[in-house]
Short mmCIF file of C-alpha atoms and ligand atoms in Angstrom, two decimals:
data_model
loop_
_atom_site.label_atom_id
_atom_site.label_comp_id
_atom_site.label_asym_id
_atom_site.label_seq_id
_atom_site.Cartn_x
_atom_site.Cartn_y
_atom_site.Cartn_z
CA MET A 1 80.10 124.11 69.66
CA LEU A 2 80.07 120.77 68.02
CA ARG A 3 80.72 119.62 64.26
CA THR A 4 79.96 116.15 63.48
CA ILE A 5 78.89 113.31 61.03
CA LEU A 6 76.80 110.17 61.25
CA LEU A 7 78.58 107.34 59.14
CA GLY A 8 76.82 103.62 59.02
CA PRO A 9 75.00 101.86 56.55
CA PRO A 10 71.19 102.06 56.07
CA GLY A 11 69.13 101.09 59.03
CA ALA A 12 71.74 101.62 61.41
CA GLY A 13 69.84 103.89 63.41
CA LYS A 14 71.32 107.32 61.95
CA GLY A 15 68.07 109.31 61.87
CA THR A 16 66.82 107.71 65.12
CA GLN A 17 70.06 108.91 67.04
CA ALA A 18 70.15 112.09 64.93
CA VAL A 19 66.88 113.60 66.88
CA LYS A 20 68.31 112.63 70.20
CA ILE A 21 71.46 114.00 69.32
CA VAL A 22 70.45 117.65 67.84
CA GLU A 23 68.00 117.88 70.85
CA LYS A 24 71.08 117.71 73.37
CA TYR A 25 73.87 119.35 71.66
CA GLY A 26 71.40 122.03 69.88
CA ILE A 27 72.57 121.81 66.40
CA PRO A 28 70.96 121.57 63.39
CA HIS A 29 70.08 118.03 61.87
CA ILE A 30 71.30 117.88 57.84
CA SER A 31 70.22 114.95 56.32
CA THR A 32 70.75 114.65 52.63
CA GLY A 33 68.09 112.02 52.47
CA ASP A 34 65.47 114.30 53.59
CA ILE A 35 66.45 117.12 51.72
CA PHE A 36 65.83 114.97 48.49
CA ARG A 37 62.54 113.49 49.65
CA GLU A 38 61.32 117.20 50.27
CA ASN A 39 62.25 117.84 47.03
CA ILE A 40 60.21 115.20 45.63
CA LYS A 41 57.16 115.99 47.66
CA ASN A 42 57.56 119.48 46.10
CA GLY A 43 57.82 118.25 42.60
CA THR A 44 61.09 120.19 41.99
CA GLU A 45 63.87 119.56 39.43
CA LEU A 46 66.47 118.45 41.90
CA GLY A 47 63.85 115.85 43.38
CA LYS A 48 62.69 114.56 39.59
CA LYS A 49 66.54 113.74 39.06
CA ALA A 50 67.14 112.21 42.67
CA GLN A 51 64.24 110.02 42.88
CA GLU A 52 65.25 107.69 39.81
CA TYR A 53 68.48 106.92 42.09
CA MET A 54 66.73 106.82 45.15
CA ASN A 55 64.19 104.33 43.98
CA ARG A 56 66.82 101.81 42.65
CA GLY A 57 68.88 102.01 45.70
CA GLU A 58 71.91 103.89 44.18
CA LEU A 59 73.37 106.87 45.20
CA VAL A 60 72.46 110.27 43.75
CA PRO A 61 75.69 111.83 41.83
CA ASP A 62 78.24 113.40 43.75
CA GLU A 63 77.75 116.73 41.84
CA LEU A 64 74.23 116.76 42.65
CA VAL A 65 74.82 116.28 46.38
CA VAL A 66 77.79 117.93 47.41
CA GLU A 67 76.05 121.41 46.04
CA ILE A 68 73.12 120.70 48.36
CA ALA A 69 74.88 119.87 51.41
CA THR A 70 77.42 122.75 50.92
CA ASP A 71 74.62 125.27 50.25
CA ARG A 72 72.85 124.19 53.55
CA LEU A 73 76.10 124.46 55.35
CA LEU A 74 76.35 127.81 54.50
CA LYS A 75 73.26 128.85 56.11
CA ASP A 76 73.57 130.92 59.45
CA ASP A 77 72.31 128.09 61.85
CA CYS A 78 75.51 126.33 61.27
CA LYS A 79 77.93 128.81 62.36
CA GLU A 80 77.65 126.97 65.66
CA GLY A 81 77.81 123.38 64.32
CA PHE A 82 75.91 120.72 62.79
CA LEU A 83 75.13 117.35 62.78
CA LEU A 84 75.34 115.72 59.12
CA ASP A 85 73.43 112.65 58.64
CA GLY A 86 73.89 110.47 55.36
CA PHE A 87 76.44 112.76 53.95
CA PRO A 88 79.33 112.39 52.74
CA ARG A 89 78.75 108.82 51.32
CA THR A 90 81.80 108.67 48.83
CA VAL A 91 85.61 109.45 49.16
CA PHE A 92 84.68 112.10 46.74
CA GLN A 93 81.90 113.61 49.02
CA ALA A 94 84.12 113.54 51.82
CA GLU A 95 86.96 115.21 50.02
CA LYS A 96 84.84 118.05 48.77
CA LEU A 97 83.51 118.48 52.54
CA ASP A 98 87.09 118.70 53.69
CA GLU A 99 87.66 121.40 51.19
CA PHE A 100 84.28 123.25 52.40
CA LEU A 101 85.44 123.20 55.67
CA GLN A 102 89.10 124.18 55.23
CA ALA A 103 87.79 127.14 53.19
CA HIS A 104 85.74 128.21 56.04
CA GLY A 105 88.31 127.78 58.83
CA GLN A 106 86.29 124.80 60.14
CA LYS A 107 87.33 121.54 61.47
CA LEU A 108 85.24 117.90 62.32
CA ASP A 109 85.17 117.29 66.04
CA VAL A 110 84.27 113.60 65.83
CA VAL A 111 82.72 111.25 63.05
CA ILE A 112 80.46 108.68 64.44
CA ASP A 113 80.20 105.42 62.73
CA ILE A 114 77.22 103.15 63.77
CA GLU A 115 77.75 99.65 62.93
CA VAL A 116 74.87 96.66 62.88
CA GLU A 117 75.14 93.67 61.29
CA LYS A 118 73.18 92.72 58.10
CA GLN A 119 70.51 90.44 59.09
CA GLU A 120 69.55 93.09 61.93
CA LEU A 121 69.40 95.90 59.01
CA LEU A 122 67.15 94.16 56.91
CA THR A 123 64.78 93.48 59.62
CA ARG A 124 65.06 97.36 60.43
CA LEU A 125 64.57 98.71 57.31
CA THR A 126 61.63 96.26 56.18
CA GLY A 127 59.88 97.24 59.09
CA ARG A 128 60.59 101.22 59.30
CA ARG A 129 57.62 103.27 59.36
CA VAL A 130 58.11 107.12 58.88
CA CYS A 131 55.67 109.90 59.82
CA ARG A 132 54.38 111.95 56.46
CA LYS A 133 54.17 115.38 58.52
CA CYS A 134 57.60 115.58 60.95
CA GLY A 135 59.87 112.62 59.26
CA ALA A 136 59.72 110.66 62.79
CA SER A 137 61.07 107.20 62.49
CA TYR A 138 59.37 104.05 63.95
CA HIS A 139 59.56 100.29 63.88
CA ILE A 140 56.57 98.15 63.47
CA VAL A 141 57.97 95.79 66.14
CA ASN A 142 60.97 97.33 67.72
CA ILE A 143 59.74 100.83 68.27
CA PRO A 144 55.92 100.92 67.46
CA PRO A 145 53.68 104.22 67.86
CA LYS A 146 51.24 104.27 70.39
CA LYS A 147 48.33 104.06 67.92
CA GLU A 148 49.08 102.06 64.82
CA GLY A 149 50.03 103.96 61.49
CA ILE A 150 49.94 107.37 63.59
CA CYS A 151 52.74 109.38 64.54
CA ASP A 152 53.15 109.75 68.58
CA ILE A 153 54.40 113.29 68.12
CA CYS A 154 52.38 114.96 65.81
CA GLY A 155 49.36 113.11 65.03
CA GLY A 156 50.80 112.49 61.01
CA GLU A 157 50.22 109.49 59.14
CA LEU A 158 52.72 106.68 58.92
CA PHE A 159 53.89 105.28 55.89
CA GLN A 160 56.92 102.90 54.10
CA ARG A 161 59.57 104.62 52.19
CA ASP A 162 59.42 103.59 48.29
CA ASP A 163 63.01 102.53 48.86
CA ASP A 164 62.28 100.14 52.08
CA THR A 165 61.33 97.29 50.25
CA VAL A 166 63.38 94.12 50.39
CA GLU A 167 64.95 94.26 47.06
CA THR A 168 65.92 98.10 47.27
CA VAL A 169 67.43 97.28 50.77
CA GLU A 170 69.57 94.52 49.81
CA ASN A 171 70.91 96.74 47.13
CA ARG A 172 71.56 99.62 49.25
CA ILE A 173 73.45 97.63 51.53
CA GLU A 174 75.91 96.38 48.80
CA VAL A 175 76.18 100.15 47.67
CA TYR A 176 76.98 100.83 50.91
CA LYS A 177 80.01 98.32 51.40
CA ALA A 178 81.02 99.27 47.76
CA GLN A 179 80.99 103.25 48.01
CA THR A 180 80.42 104.50 51.74
CA MET A 181 82.56 101.85 53.99
CA PRO A 182 85.99 103.21 52.47
CA LEU A 183 84.84 106.35 54.56
CA VAL A 184 85.58 104.36 57.87
CA ASP A 185 89.26 104.11 56.78
CA TYR A 186 89.16 107.54 55.50
CA TYR A 187 88.30 109.46 58.75
CA LYS A 188 90.34 106.63 60.78
CA LYS A 189 93.28 107.75 59.18
CA ALA A 190 92.26 111.38 59.98
CA GLY A 191 92.16 110.50 63.38
CA ASN A 192 88.62 111.25 64.42
CA LEU A 193 86.74 108.19 63.92
CA ALA A 194 84.40 106.80 66.97
CA GLU A 195 83.24 103.49 66.50
CA ILE A 196 79.62 102.67 68.19
CA ASP A 197 77.71 99.43 68.23
CA GLY A 198 74.38 100.08 66.82
CA SER A 199 72.49 96.82 68.09
CA GLY A 200 70.70 96.81 71.06
CA ASP A 201 68.57 99.15 73.05
CA LEU A 202 68.44 102.76 71.45
CA ASP A 203 69.10 104.57 74.97
CA ARG A 204 72.48 102.61 75.24
CA VAL A 205 73.48 103.20 71.47
CA PHE A 206 72.61 107.00 72.34
CA ALA A 207 74.72 106.94 75.88
CA ASP A 208 77.98 105.69 73.79
CA ILE A 209 77.48 108.27 71.16
CA VAL A 210 77.41 110.99 74.01
CA LYS A 211 80.74 109.48 75.57
CA ALA A 212 82.20 109.94 72.18
CA LEU A 213 81.15 113.63 71.84
CA GLY A 214 81.89 114.49 75.18
CA GLU A 215 78.95 115.83 77.59
P1 LIG B 1 68.89 105.83 55.08
O1 LIG B 1 68.13 106.04 55.82
O2 LIG B 1 68.94 104.32 54.14
O3 LIG B 1 70.47 105.87 55.25
P2 LIG B 1 68.78 108.44 53.48
O4 LIG B 1 67.75 108.69 53.74
O5 LIG B 1 70.34 108.77 54.19
O6 LIG B 1 68.61 106.65 53.65
O7 LIG B 1 69.15 108.44 51.65
C1 LIG B 1 67.97 107.68 51.10
C2 LIG B 1 68.60 107.67 49.62
O8 LIG B 1 69.16 109.15 49.15
C3 LIG B 1 70.00 107.05 49.43
O9 LIG B 1 69.65 105.79 49.06
C4 LIG B 1 70.53 107.81 48.07
O10 LIG B 1 69.94 107.34 46.98
C5 LIG B 1 70.03 109.14 48.44
N1 LIG B 1 71.16 110.04 49.01
C6 LIG B 1 70.96 110.45 50.46
N2 LIG B 1 72.10 110.96 50.84
C7 LIG B 1 73.18 110.90 49.50
C8 LIG B 1 74.58 111.05 49.46
N3 LIG B 1 75.39 111.82 50.40
N4 LIG B 1 75.09 110.65 48.37
C9 LIG B 1 74.32 109.95 47.40
N5 LIG B 1 73.13 109.62 47.38
C10 LIG B 1 72.23 110.28 48.72
P1 LIG B 2 69.25 105.07 59.18
O1 LIG B 2 68.69 106.35 59.42
O2 LIG B 2 70.46 104.75 59.58
O3 LIG B 2 68.59 104.44 57.77
P2 LIG B 2 66.54 104.62 61.10
O4 LIG B 2 67.35 105.64 62.35
O5 LIG B 2 65.70 105.45 60.11
O6 LIG B 2 68.34 104.36 60.29
O7 LIG B 2 66.14 103.40 61.84
C1 LIG B 2 65.98 102.29 60.97
C2 LIG B 2 64.98 101.34 61.72
O8 LIG B 2 65.35 100.75 62.78
C3 LIG B 2 63.61 102.31 62.05
O9 LIG B 2 62.74 101.74 61.81
C4 LIG B 2 64.09 102.72 63.36
O10 LIG B 2 62.73 102.58 64.14
C5 LIG B 2 64.57 101.32 63.80
N1 LIG B 2 65.62 101.33 64.99
C6 LIG B 2 66.34 102.52 64.99
N2 LIG B 2 67.38 101.97 66.13
C7 LIG B 2 67.21 101.23 66.85
C8 LIG B 2 67.37 100.13 67.86
N3 LIG B 2 68.53 100.53 68.60
N4 LIG B 2 66.81 98.98 68.08
C9 LIG B 2 65.86 98.61 67.13
N5 LIG B 2 65.45 99.25 66.12
C10 LIG B 2 66.01 100.30 65.81
ZN1 LIG B 3 55.02 113.15 63.07
#
C-alpha cells in the first residue's frame, strides 16, 4: 500500500521516474497531463477545453482537473494505493484532494518533490520526445532511443509535444513558480515532504526516491 504524489517543475523527470516507481510498487500511475492528451487525441469535449490552455502553457482550470482526478481515484485499482503525477498543481487542487482522501478514510504516505535548475529544465524539455503509442519519454541527447524516432519498448513513432517549444516551456516554468511551488510549503507543513535532487543520473534519482518511499 502506497499513496504518493510527484511534485516538481515541468521537465524534472516526473514521468520518467513514475514508470519506475509504479513498476516497483505495483500501483497505478495517474497523470492528469496524460489524461488530457488522451482526450485531445480522441477529440472529446474535455480535450477541446483543455487543449487551448495546454498549448499556451497555462494550467487547465481547477474545476475540470479536480473532477477528472477524483473520478480516476474512485476506480477499483486505486484501493491499494496510487502515484499521482502532475496533480495537484495548485493549492486549491491540494485542498480538494485532502477533502477527497479524508472523505474516503485515506492518507498520503509521502510527497516526492523533484527539483532541477531552470537551465537544465529547458534543455530537457526542448529535447524531449514521446512515444505516440505507449507514452514513453526519451531525450534526443540524454536518453536517446536505440533507433532514432522509434520507441524501444513498443516500436511506436516518437514525436515532440506541442507544448515543448522554447516559448511555451518558458511560460510553463513561470506558471510552475507562481502556482505550483506554494505546494512545496503546503506539504512541508503537513510533514510528509521528501525533497529529491533531480539532476544527474536517472538511476541515482530513482534510488533516492526509493529511500524516501521505503523498500
Ligand atoms: P509536464 O510533463 O510538463 O510536467 P504534464 O504532462 O503534467 O506536463 O502537463 C501538461 C499540461 O497539462 C500542463 O501544462 C497543463 O496545461 C495541463 N495540466 C496537467 N495537469 C494539470 C493540473 N493538475 N492542473 C492544471 N493543469 C494541468
Ligand atoms: P516531467 O514529467 O517532469 O515533465 P519527463 O520525465 O518527461 O519530465 O522528463 C523530461 C525530459 O528529461 C525527457 O526528455 C526525459 O527523457 C529527460 N530526463 C528525465 N530524467 C532525466 C535525467 N535524470 N537526466 C537527464 N534527462 C532526463
Ligand atoms: Zn512506445
